[in-house]
Amino acid sequence: MSAVRRYLVAAGLVIIIISVWQRWGADTWSPLATPTKSHIQPIDKDFFWRTVTHQYPVTSFRPLPTAAVDVLPHVQAKFGPESADQKQTRLTRRDTIKRAFSRSWKAYKEHAWLRDEVKPITGKPVDTFGGWGATLVDSLDTLWIMGFREEFSLAVQAVSNNISFRTTEAETINVFETTIRFLGGLLGAYDLSGDTRLLSKAQDVGDMLYKAFDTPNHLPVTRWDIHAAGRGETQTAHGNTLLAELGSLSMEFSRLSIVTGNPKYYDAVQHISELLAASQMKTKVPGLWPIVVDAAREEFDLGSDYGLGGMSDSTYEYLPKMAALLGQKTGIYADMYLRSMETSNRHLLFRPMTPKGDDILFPGSLHASRSNNQVSTTLDPSAGHLTCFVGGMLAVGGQIMSNKTHVELADKVTKGCIWAYSSFGRGVMPETMSLTPCPSRSGCVWSDSSWHLAALSAQSASKEDDGEKLVEEQRLPPSFTKIPDARYILRPEAVESIFVMYRVTGDPAWQDAAWRMWNAIDELTHTELANTAVWNVNPKHGEEPGKADSMESFWLGETLKYLYLVFSEPELVSLDDWVFNTEAHPFRRLKK
Ligand code: DMJ
């Protein structure tokens, strides 16, 4: 055969192989395979937020980490083989969750496409987060993970062609929510799929949000008048800023810098982290930051209320996760994490008195006051759905920091949420609640009268009142002393921690707990179209929980994703390679 003929035959073979692959290979898709990333799609230089003038431009940036500093210990357990029966049960459960996702996705697609949310009873569309398709963007990586390949392509096309971050009809923008849902959603889906259209959209969101940092001290305006910013008006960070809204931008901005090679986003959030690190031991409760901080004056140590729940939660969550993302076993993130958990362990975690003496823990909150240079603190033995992420955080942190105590605490905190779910007739815990604490973590013997007294005190009633009648009238389960907010709004935190505990221990008992939770949640929230938030997880006998006709994007972005992953092969989005942002979007970890 002549050289030319040999060449033509070889070229023909290559063409045949490529077309067969395109026809068949592309459809025999494996969610475990990560495609090679193609070159970065050029960004639109004329996109408004890239052309707008910055009044306080940053001229030199902190150097961007491009590789891990340390080889971190494994997060995931070594999983043994599963029996045929176990596998069948697991796959049946997994497919149930997949069908539930499919139902809610279909409702969104048919009734609220490109809008933020669909109302799961009336099917009406609603815009709650800027009108940029929050459910669409939040669901991208779940579509990918669950193997809905065609839906994924369609969704990416819609995001790429029809969602513009140029402006919004909303008056103000919540920078934190926009970061975790939109920027996080686009980056997670990009990291999984390698589709560069997602990266260029992520850069659009990043450049829009970067303008919120255009303040004299370069700290962001967290509730942001985007229109005034677009008109070039001067802006300053706010005196009253929620800790979570300031401290949990770090993962998304860092990942954006890493994948684009542009250090400016990382620099902006690293500045916040350095300020947090500098103030951490100067607060009234050293190790923790107050829930409200002054971003205008850069004073992070003055407030009096401390806790790990709503308004501060993800700032703590991001400490070990930044260490995992950047591959740093030491440094400011590891230090801040270890200090904050040391204090939380000593001052926040409490054991409730329960009829069976369960060895469980909850993170309460603290009120601190200073007089004559002495600080006194009072523990509020309350908790809520938003504190249920703590188990997952301690499990990830404990593994990467080789801290066994943290993993043991994670077990007890996660079991606390499981216990709280199972304490209610409908099997779902409320948004917030107060409990009867044991005097010490070693436990205490159940006593009806102590519970009744604790309920009177939690509700500021007189000790002389009838505590038994009060708990009965309010249908409070044993140990519960108050339910300030009885809703369940489809939140993920309890299943999130169960997912992490399952991956960290390999113990199938966590899968059973997730399955019980799923059944209770679906039973309580199921609608003809999808699933809905409910007003009351603890209704009176004969009354209904009250369906709220609301389905936030985290139902598809987080709750169903974590449930699906609990019943998937443990290598699917392994925690040894990936780290989830607070909206359950997986980012690829830097490796050495
Ligand atoms: C999500 O948007 C995030 O998990 C956030 O950190 C807390 N609230 C919701 C879910 O409950």
Coordinates of C-alpha atoms and ligand atoms in Angstrom, one line a residue:
M1 CA 0.0 0.0 0.0
S2 CA 1.4 3.4 -0.9
A3 CA 2.0 6.0 1.8
V4 CA -0.9 8.1 0.4
R5 CA -3.3 5.1 0.5
R6 CA -2.2 4.1 4.0
Y7 CA -2.9 7.7 5.1
L8 CA -6.4 7.7 3.4
V9 CA -7.3 4.4 5.1
A10 CA -6.2 5.6 8.5
A11 CA -8.0 8.9 8.1
G12 CA -11.2 7.0 7.0
L13 CA -11.0 4.8 10.1
V14 CA -10.6 7.8 12.4
I15 CA -13.7 9.4 10.8
I16 CA -15.7 6.2 11.2
I17 CA -14.6 5.9 14.9
I18 CA -15.6 9.5 15.6
S19 CA -19.0 9.2 13.9
V20 CA -19.7 6.0 15.7
W21 CA -18.7 7.6 19.0
Q22 CA -20.9 10.6 18.2
R23 CA -23.8 8.4 17.4
W24 CA -23.5 5.9 20.2
G25 CA -20.7 6.8 22.6
A26 CA -22.1 10.2 23.5
D27 CA -25.4 8.6 24.6
T28 CA -23.8 5.9 26.7
W29 CA -23.0 8.6 29.2
S30 CA -21.4 8.0 32.5
P31 CA -21.9 10.5 35.2
L32 CA -18.6 9.4 36.7
A33 CA -16.6 10.6 33.7
T34 CA -15.4 14.2 33.6
P35 CA -14.9 15.4 30.1
T36 CA -11.7 17.3 29.3
K37 CA -12.3 21.0 29.3
S38 CA -12.1 22.7 26.0
H39 CA -10.5 26.1 25.8
I40 CA -12.2 29.0 27.5
Q41 CA -14.9 30.6 25.4
P42 CA -14.0 34.2 24.8
I43 CA -16.0 36.5 27.1
D44 CA -18.0 39.4 25.7
K45 CA -15.8 42.4 26.4
D46 CA -18.8 44.7 26.0
F47 CA -20.9 43.1 28.7
F48 CA -22.2 46.1 30.7
W49 CA -20.6 45.1 34.1
R50 CA -17.2 44.8 32.5
T51 CA -17.4 48.2 31.0
V52 CA -18.7 50.1 34.1
T53 CA -16.2 52.3 35.8
H54 CA -15.0 51.3 39.3
Q55 CA -14.5 54.3 41.6
Y56 CA -12.2 52.4 44.0
P57 CA -10.3 50.1 41.7
V58 CA -8.0 47.5 43.2
T59 CA -4.7 47.7 41.5
S60 CA -2.7 44.8 42.9
F61 CA -4.1 41.4 43.8
R62 CA -3.2 38.7 46.3
P63 CA -1.5 35.9 44.4
L64 CA -4.0 33.2 43.3
P65 CA -3.4 29.7 44.6
T66 CA -3.1 27.4 41.6
A67 CA -2.3 24.1 43.3
A68 CA -2.9 22.5 46.6
V69 CA -0.2 23.1 49.3
D70 CA -0.9 19.8 51.1
V71 CA -2.1 16.3 50.3
L72 CA -5.2 16.2 52.5
P73 CA -6.4 13.0 54.2
H74 CA -9.4 11.1 52.6
V75 CA -12.8 12.5 53.4
Q76 CA -14.7 9.4 52.2
A77 CA -14.7 5.9 53.9
K78 CA -13.5 2.9 52.0
F79 CA -16.7 1.3 50.9
G80 CA -17.0 -2.5 51.0
P81 CA -18.9 -4.6 48.4
E82 CA -22.7 -4.5 48.7
S83 CA -24.9 -7.5 48.4
A84 CA -27.4 -7.9 45.5
D85 CA -30.3 -7.2 47.8
Q86 CA -28.6 -4.0 49.2
K87 CA -27.9 -2.8 45.7
Q88 CA -31.5 -3.4 44.6
T89 CA -32.9 -1.5 47.6
R90 CA -30.4 1.3 47.0
L91 CA -31.3 1.7 43.3
T92 CA -35.0 1.5 43.9
R93 CA -34.7 4.4 46.4
R94 CA -32.4 6.3 44.1
D95 CA -34.8 6.0 41.2
T96 CA -37.7 7.2 43.4
I97 CA -35.7 10.4 44.1
K98 CA -34.9 10.8 40.5
R99 CA -38.6 10.6 39.6
A100 CA -39.4 13.2 42.3
F101 CA -36.8 15.5 40.7
S102 CA -38.2 14.9 37.3
R103 CA -41.7 15.8 38.5
S104 CA -40.6 19.1 40.0
W105 CA -38.4 19.9 37.1
K106 CA -41.2 19.3 34.7
A107 CA -43.5 21.6 36.7
Y108 CA -40.9 24.3 36.5
K109 CA -40.2 23.8 32.8
E110 CA -43.9 23.8 31.9
H111 CA -45.1 26.7 34.1
A112 CA -42.1 28.9 34.9
W113 CA -39.4 28.4 32.4
L114 CA -36.6 31.1 32.8
R115 CA -38.3 32.6 35.9
D116 CA -37.0 32.1 39.4
E117 CA -39.5 29.6 40.8
V118 CA -42.7 27.8 40.1
K119 CA -45.5 27.8 42.6
P120 CA -46.1 24.1 43.1
I121 CA -49.9 24.3 43.7
T122 CA -51.1 27.0 41.4
G123 CA -48.3 26.6 38.8
K124 CA -47.7 30.3 38.8
P125 CA -44.2 31.7 38.0
V126 CA -42.6 34.0 40.5
D127 CA -39.4 36.0 40.6
T128 CA -37.7 36.0 44.0
F129 CA -34.0 36.2 43.2
G130 CA -33.6 38.8 40.5
G131 CA -35.6 37.0 37.8
W132 CA -32.5 35.3 36.3
G133 CA -34.0 31.8 36.4
A134 CA -32.9 30.7 39.9
T135 CA -34.5 27.2 39.6
L136 CA -33.0 26.7 36.2
V137 CA -29.5 27.6 37.2
D138 CA -29.7 25.9 40.6
S139 CA -30.8 22.7 38.9
L140 CA -28.1 22.5 36.2
D141 CA -25.7 20.3 38.1
T142 CA -28.4 18.1 39.5
L143 CA -29.6 17.4 36.0
W144 CA -26.0 16.4 35.1
I145 CA -25.5 14.3 38.2
M146 CA -28.8 12.4 37.7
G147 CA -27.9 11.7 34.1
F148 CA -30.6 13.8 32.4
R149 CA -28.3 14.6 29.5
E150 CA -30.8 16.0 27.0
E151 CA -32.5 18.2 29.7
F152 CA -29.0 19.4 30.7
S153 CA -28.2 20.5 27.2
L154 CA -31.5 22.2 26.8
A155 CA -31.0 24.0 30.1
V156 CA -27.5 25.1 29.3
Q157 CA -28.7 26.5 25.9
A158 CA -31.5 28.4 27.7
V159 CA -29.1 29.8 30.2
S160 CA -26.6 30.8 27.5
N161 CA -29.1 32.3 25.1
N162 CA -31.9 33.7 27.4
I163 CA -30.5 34.7 30.8
S164 CA -28.7 38.0 30.9
F165 CA -27.2 39.4 34.1
R166 CA -27.1 42.9 32.6
T167 CA -30.0 44.1 34.8
T168 CA -33.0 43.0 36.8
E169 CA -36.5 44.3 37.7
A170 CA -35.7 43.7 41.3
E171 CA -35.0 46.9 43.3
T172 CA -32.1 45.4 45.2
I173 CA -30.0 42.3 44.9
N174 CA -29.0 39.9 47.7
V175 CA -25.3 39.5 46.9
F176 CA -25.0 36.3 49.0
E177 CA -28.0 34.6 47.4
T178 CA -26.9 35.6 43.9
T179 CA -23.4 34.2 44.7
I180 CA -24.4 30.8 46.1
R181 CA -27.3 30.1 43.7
F182 CA -26.2 31.7 40.4
L183 CA -22.5 31.9 40.5
G184 CA -22.3 28.6 42.4
G185 CA -24.8 26.9 40.2
L186 CA -22.9 27.9 37.0
L187 CA -19.5 27.0 38.4
G188 CA -20.6 23.6 39.7
A189 CA -22.3 22.7 36.4
Y190 CA -19.2 23.9 34.5
D191 CA -16.8 21.9 36.7
L192 CA -18.8 18.8 36.1
S193 CA -19.5 19.2 32.4
G194 CA -16.7 21.4 31.1
D195 CA -19.2 23.4 29.0
T196 CA -17.5 26.7 28.5
R197 CA -20.8 28.5 27.9
L198 CA -21.4 28.1 31.6
L199 CA -18.1 29.5 32.5
S200 CA -18.6 32.7 30.4
K201 CA -22.0 33.1 32.1
A202 CA -20.4 32.6 35.5
Q203 CA -17.9 35.4 34.6
D204 CA -20.9 37.6 33.8
V205 CA -22.4 37.0 37.2
G206 CA -18.9 37.4 38.8
D207 CA -18.3 40.7 37.1
M208 CA -21.7 42.0 38.0
L209 CA -21.2 41.0 41.7
Y210 CA -17.6 42.4 41.7
K211 CA -19.1 45.9 41.3
A212 CA -20.7 45.4 44.7
F213 CA -17.2 45.4 46.1
D214 CA -16.5 48.9 44.6
T215 CA -16.6 50.6 48.0
P216 CA -13.9 52.7 49.9
N217 CA -12.8 49.7 51.9
H218 CA -13.5 47.1 49.2
L219 CA -16.0 45.3 51.3
P220 CA -19.2 44.4 49.5
V221 CA -22.6 46.0 49.8
T222 CA -24.5 42.8 50.6
R223 CA -28.1 44.1 50.0
W224 CA -27.1 45.9 46.9
D225 CA -28.8 48.7 44.9
I226 CA -27.7 47.3 41.5
H227 CA -29.4 50.1 39.6
A228 CA -27.6 52.9 41.5
A229 CA -24.3 51.0 41.0
G230 CA -25.0 50.8 37.3
R231 CA -25.6 54.6 37.2
G232 CA -22.2 55.0 38.8
E233 CA -23.4 56.3 42.2
T234 CA -21.0 56.0 45.1
Q235 CA -21.6 53.1 47.4
T236 CA -20.3 52.0 50.8
A237 CA -20.6 48.7 52.7
H238 CA -23.3 48.6 55.4
G239 CA -22.9 49.1 59.1
N240 CA -25.3 46.2 59.8
T241 CA -24.2 43.3 57.7
L242 CA -25.1 39.7 58.4
L243 CA -22.1 37.5 59.0
A244 CA -23.2 34.8 56.6
E245 CA -23.7 37.3 53.8
L246 CA -20.2 38.6 54.2
G247 CA -18.2 35.4 55.0
S248 CA -19.7 33.0 52.6
L249 CA -18.7 34.4 49.2
S250 CA -15.2 32.9 49.5
M251 CA -15.7 29.5 47.7
E252 CA -17.5 30.8 44.6
F253 CA -15.2 33.8 44.1
S254 CA -12.1 31.7 44.7
R255 CA -13.2 29.0 42.3
L256 CA -14.1 31.6 39.7
S257 CA -10.5 33.0 39.9
I258 CA -9.0 29.5 39.7
V259 CA -11.0 28.6 36.5
T260 CA -10.5 31.9 34.8
G261 CA -7.0 32.6 36.0
N262 CA -8.1 36.1 37.0
P263 CA -7.0 36.8 40.6
K264 CA -9.4 39.7 41.2
Y265 CA -12.3 37.7 42.6
Y266 CA -10.1 35.7 44.9
D267 CA -8.4 38.8 46.1
A268 CA -11.8 40.4 46.9
V269 CA -12.9 37.5 49.2
Q270 CA -9.5 36.8 50.7
H271 CA -9.6 40.4 52.0
I272 CA -12.8 39.5 53.9
S273 CA -11.3 36.3 55.2
E274 CA -8.2 38.1 56.5
L275 CA -10.4 40.6 58.4
L276 CA -12.4 37.7 59.9
A277 CA -9.1 36.0 60.9
A278 CA -7.8 39.2 62.5
S279 CA -11.0 39.7 64.6
Q280 CA -11.8 36.2 65.5
M281 CA -10.2 36.1 69.0
K282 CA -11.2 39.7 69.9
T283 CA -15.0 39.2 70.1
K284 CA -17.0 38.7 73.3
V285 CA -16.9 35.0 72.5
P286 CA -13.4 34.5 71.1
G287 CA -13.5 32.0 68.3
L288 CA -16.9 33.1 67.1
W289 CA -18.1 36.2 65.3
P290 CA -21.3 38.1 66.2
I291 CA -24.2 37.4 63.8
V292 CA -24.3 41.1 62.8
V293 CA -21.0 42.9 61.9
D294 CA -20.1 46.4 60.8
A295 CA -18.7 46.1 57.3
A296 CA -18.5 49.9 56.8
R297 CA -16.1 50.3 59.7
E298 CA -14.6 46.8 59.4
E299 CA -15.6 46.1 63.0
F300 CA -16.4 42.4 63.3
D301 CA -16.1 42.1 67.1
L302 CA -18.8 44.3 68.6
G303 CA -22.1 42.4 68.5
S304 CA -23.6 40.3 71.3
D305 CA -25.4 37.4 69.6
Y306 CA -23.5 34.3 68.5
G307 CA -24.5 31.0 66.9
L308 CA -24.0 28.7 64.0
G309 CA -27.6 28.9 62.6
G310 CA -29.3 31.3 60.2
M311 CA -27.5 34.6 59.4
S312 CA -24.1 33.2 60.3
D313 CA -24.2 29.5 59.3
S314 CA -22.3 29.3 56.0
T315 CA -19.4 31.6 57.2
Y316 CA -18.5 28.7 59.5
E317 CA -19.3 26.1 56.8
Y318 CA -16.9 27.7 54.3
L319 CA -13.9 27.5 56.7
P320 CA -13.1 23.8 56.3
K321 CA -14.5 23.8 52.8
M322 CA -12.1 26.6 51.7
A323 CA -9.3 24.5 53.2
A324 CA -10.6 21.5 51.1
L325 CA -11.1 23.6 48.0
L326 CA -7.6 25.1 48.1
G327 CA -5.8 22.0 49.5
Q328 CA -4.5 23.8 52.6
K329 CA -4.2 21.8 55.9
T330 CA -2.9 24.9 57.6
G331 CA -3.4 28.6 57.0
I332 CA -6.1 31.0 57.8
Y333 CA -9.0 28.7 56.9
A334 CA -7.8 25.8 58.9
D335 CA -7.0 28.1 61.9
M336 CA -10.4 29.8 61.8
Y337 CA -12.2 26.5 61.5
L338 CA -10.4 24.9 64.4
R339 CA -10.8 27.9 66.7
S340 CA -14.5 28.3 65.9
M341 CA -15.2 24.6 66.5
E342 CA -13.2 24.6 69.7
T343 CA -15.4 27.4 71.0
S344 CA -18.6 25.9 69.6
N345 CA -17.8 22.6 71.3
R346 CA -17.3 24.4 74.6
H347 CA -20.1 26.9 74.6
L348 CA -22.7 26.1 72.0
L349 CA -23.3 22.4 71.7
F350 CA -25.8 21.1 74.3
R351 CA -27.5 17.8 74.9
P352 CA -31.3 17.8 75.2
M353 CA -33.1 15.9 77.9
T354 CA -35.0 13.1 76.0
P355 CA -37.2 10.3 77.3
K356 CA -34.8 7.7 75.9
G357 CA -31.6 9.5 77.0
D358 CA -30.5 9.8 73.4
D359 CA -26.8 10.7 73.0
I360 CA -27.4 13.6 70.6
L361 CA -26.3 17.3 70.4
F362 CA -27.7 20.6 69.1
P363 CA -25.9 23.8 68.5
G364 CA -27.6 26.5 70.5
S365 CA -27.0 30.2 70.5
L366 CA -25.4 32.6 72.9
H367 CA -26.1 36.0 74.1
A368 CA -23.0 37.7 75.5
S369 CA -22.7 40.9 77.5
R370 CA -19.8 42.8 78.9
S371 CA -19.7 44.7 82.2
N372 CA -16.6 45.8 84.2
N373 CA -14.5 44.1 81.6
Q374 CA -16.1 40.7 82.3
V375 CA -18.1 38.9 79.7
S376 CA -21.1 36.8 80.8
T377 CA -22.9 34.5 78.4
T378 CA -26.3 32.9 78.4
L379 CA -27.0 29.8 76.3
D380 CA -30.3 29.7 74.5
P381 CA -31.1 26.0 74.0
S382 CA -32.8 26.5 70.7
A383 CA -32.0 25.1 67.3
G384 CA -33.6 25.0 63.8
H385 CA -33.4 23.5 60.4
L386 CA -30.6 25.9 59.5
T387 CA -28.4 24.4 62.2
C388 CA -28.7 20.9 60.7
F389 CA -25.8 21.6 58.3
V390 CA -23.4 21.5 61.3
G391 CA -23.0 17.7 61.3
G392 CA -21.9 17.7 57.7
M393 CA -19.5 20.6 58.3
L394 CA -17.9 18.9 61.3
A395 CA -17.6 15.6 59.4
V396 CA -15.8 17.2 56.4
G397 CA -13.7 19.4 58.7
G398 CA -12.9 16.5 61.0
Q399 CA -11.7 14.3 58.1
I400 CA -9.5 16.9 56.4
M401 CA -8.0 18.1 59.7
S402 CA -7.6 14.5 61.0
N403 CA -9.7 15.4 64.1
K404 CA -11.6 12.4 65.3
T405 CA -13.5 14.4 67.9
H406 CA -15.1 16.5 65.2
V407 CA -16.3 13.4 63.4
E408 CA -17.8 12.1 66.7
L409 CA -19.5 15.4 67.3
A410 CA -20.8 15.3 63.7
D411 CA -22.4 12.0 64.4
K412 CA -24.2 13.3 67.4
V413 CA -25.3 16.6 65.8
T414 CA -26.6 14.8 62.7
K415 CA -28.5 12.3 64.9
G416 CA -30.0 15.2 66.8
C417 CA -31.7 16.4 63.6
I418 CA -32.8 12.8 62.8
W419 CA -34.3 12.6 66.3
A420 CA -36.0 16.0 65.9
Y421 CA -37.6 14.8 62.6
S422 CA -38.9 11.6 64.2
S423 CA -40.3 13.5 67.3
F424 CA -43.1 14.9 65.2
G425 CA -46.2 12.9 64.1
R426 CA -45.6 13.8 60.5
G427 CA -41.9 12.9 60.7
V428 CA -40.5 16.4 59.8
M429 CA -38.9 18.9 62.1
P430 CA -39.9 22.6 62.1
E431 CA -37.9 25.6 61.0
T432 CA -37.1 26.6 64.6
M433 CA -37.6 25.1 68.1
S434 CA -36.4 25.3 71.7
L435 CA -35.5 22.2 73.7
T436 CA -35.0 21.2 77.4
P437 CA -31.2 21.0 77.9
C438 CA -29.5 18.5 80.2
P439 CA -27.4 20.3 82.8
S440 CA -24.3 18.5 81.3
R441 CA -23.2 16.7 78.2
S442 CA -22.9 13.5 80.0
G443 CA -26.7 13.3 80.0
C444 CA -29.7 13.4 82.3
V445 CA -32.7 11.4 83.4
W446 CA -36.0 12.3 81.8
S447 CA -38.4 14.2 84.0
D448 CA -41.8 15.4 83.0
S449 CA -41.8 18.2 85.5
S450 CA -38.4 19.6 84.4
W451 CA -39.7 19.6 80.8
H452 CA -42.9 21.4 81.8
L453 CA -40.9 24.0 83.8
A454 CA -38.5 24.5 80.9
A455 CA -41.5 25.1 78.6
L456 CA -42.9 27.7 81.0
S457 CA -39.6 29.5 81.2
A458 CA -39.0 29.3 77.4
Q459 CA -42.4 31.0 76.8
S460 CA -41.8 33.5 79.6
A461 CA -44.8 32.2 81.6
S462 CA -45.0 32.2 85.3
K463 CA -43.6 29.1 87.2
E464 CA -47.0 28.8 88.8
D465 CA -48.8 28.2 85.5
D466 CA -49.6 24.8 84.4
G467 CA -46.7 23.6 82.2
E468 CA -48.4 20.2 81.5
K469 CA -51.4 22.0 80.0
L470 CA -49.2 24.3 78.0
V471 CA -47.2 21.5 76.3
E472 CA -50.4 19.6 75.7
E473 CA -52.3 22.6 74.2
Q474 CA -49.4 23.3 71.9
R475 CA -48.8 19.6 71.1
L476 CA -45.1 20.0 71.9
P477 CA -43.3 16.6 71.6
P478 CA -41.2 15.6 74.7
S479 CA -38.3 17.9 75.3
F480 CA -39.6 20.6 73.0
T481 CA -40.4 23.8 74.9
K482 CA -41.4 26.2 72.1
I483 CA -41.9 26.1 68.3
P484 CA -41.5 29.7 67.2
D485 CA -41.7 28.8 63.5
A486 CA -43.5 25.5 62.6
R487 CA -42.9 25.6 58.9
Y488 CA -41.0 23.2 56.7
I489 CA -39.8 24.9 53.6
L490 CA -38.2 22.0 51.8
R491 CA -34.8 22.7 53.3
P492 CA -31.9 20.4 52.7
E493 CA -29.7 20.7 55.8
A494 CA -30.7 17.5 57.6
V495 CA -30.3 15.3 54.5
E496 CA -27.1 17.2 53.6
S497 CA -25.5 16.1 56.9
I498 CA -26.8 12.5 56.5
F499 CA -25.2 12.4 53.0
V500 CA -21.9 13.6 54.4
M501 CA -22.0 11.1 57.3
Y502 CA -22.8 8.3 54.9
R503 CA -19.8 9.1 52.7
V504 CA -17.5 9.6 55.7
T505 CA -18.5 6.4 57.5
G506 CA -19.8 4.1 54.8
D507 CA -22.5 3.0 57.3
P508 CA -25.8 2.1 55.4
A509 CA -27.8 3.1 58.6
W510 CA -27.5 6.7 57.3
Q511 CA -29.2 5.6 54.0
D512 CA -32.1 4.2 56.0
A513 CA -32.4 7.5 58.0
A514 CA -32.4 9.4 54.7
W515 CA -35.1 7.1 53.3
R516 CA -37.3 7.6 56.3
M517 CA -36.8 11.4 56.0
W518 CA -37.6 11.4 52.3
N519 CA -40.9 9.5 52.8
A520 CA -42.0 11.8 55.6
I521 CA -41.1 14.9 53.6
D522 CA -42.8 13.7 50.4
E523 CA -46.0 12.6 52.3
L524 CA -46.2 16.1 53.9
T525 CA -45.3 18.3 50.9
H526 CA -46.5 16.4 47.8
T527 CA -48.7 18.4 45.4
E528 CA -50.2 17.5 42.1
L529 CA -47.3 19.3 40.3
A530 CA -44.3 19.0 42.6
N531 CA -43.6 19.6 46.3
T532 CA -44.5 22.6 48.5
A533 CA -43.4 24.3 51.7
V534 CA -45.9 23.8 54.5
W535 CA -47.0 26.2 57.3
N536 CA -47.2 23.8 60.1
V537 CA -45.4 20.4 60.6
N538 CA -47.3 19.9 63.8
P539 CA -51.0 20.6 63.1
K540 CA -53.8 19.9 65.6
H541 CA -55.6 16.6 65.2
G542 CA -57.8 16.8 62.2
E543 CA -56.2 20.0 60.9
E544 CA -54.0 20.2 57.8
P545 CA -50.3 21.4 57.7
G546 CA -51.3 24.2 55.3
K547 CA -49.6 24.2 51.9
A548 CA -47.7 27.4 51.2
D549 CA -47.5 27.1 47.4
S550 CA -43.8 27.8 47.4
M551 CA -40.8 25.7 46.2
E552 CA -37.5 27.5 46.6
S553 CA -34.8 26.5 44.1
F554 CA -32.9 24.7 46.7
W555 CA -35.4 21.8 46.6
L556 CA -34.0 20.9 43.2
G557 CA -30.6 22.3 43.7
E558 CA -29.9 20.8 47.1
T559 CA -32.5 18.6 48.9
L560 CA -33.1 16.2 46.0
K561 CA -29.5 16.2 44.9
Y562 CA -28.2 15.1 48.4
L563 CA -31.0 12.5 48.6
Y564 CA -30.0 11.2 45.2
L565 CA -26.3 11.0 46.2
V566 CA -27.1 9.2 49.4
F567 CA -28.4 6.3 47.2
S568 CA -25.8 6.5 44.5
E569 CA -22.4 4.9 44.1
P570 CA -20.0 6.6 46.6
E571 CA -17.7 7.6 43.7
L572 CA -20.3 9.8 42.2
V573 CA -19.0 13.3 43.1
S574 CA -16.6 11.9 45.6
L575 CA -15.8 14.2 48.5
D576 CA -12.2 13.3 48.0
D577 CA -12.3 15.3 44.7
W578 CA -15.2 17.7 45.2
V579 CA -16.4 20.1 47.8
F580 CA -20.0 21.4 47.8
N581 CA -20.8 25.1 48.3
T582 CA -23.6 26.0 50.6
E583 CA -26.2 25.6 47.8
A584 CA -24.9 22.0 47.1
H585 CA -23.0 23.0 44.0
P586 CA -19.8 20.8 43.7
F587 CA -16.5 22.5 42.9
R588 CA -13.4 20.5 41.9
R589 CA -10.8 20.6 44.7
L590 CA -7.2 21.7 43.9
K591 CA -4.8 18.9 44.2
K592 CA -1.1 18.8 44.7
Ligands
DMJ1 C1 -29.7 27.5 51.0 O1 -29.9 28.6 50.1 C2 -28.3 27.5 51.5 O2 -28.1 26.2 52.0 C3 -28.1 28.5 52.5 O3 -26.8 28.4 53.0 C4 -29.0 28.3 53.6 N1 -30.4 28.3 53.2 C5 -30.8 27.5 52.0 C6 -31.3 26.2 52.3 O4 -32.0 26.0 53.4

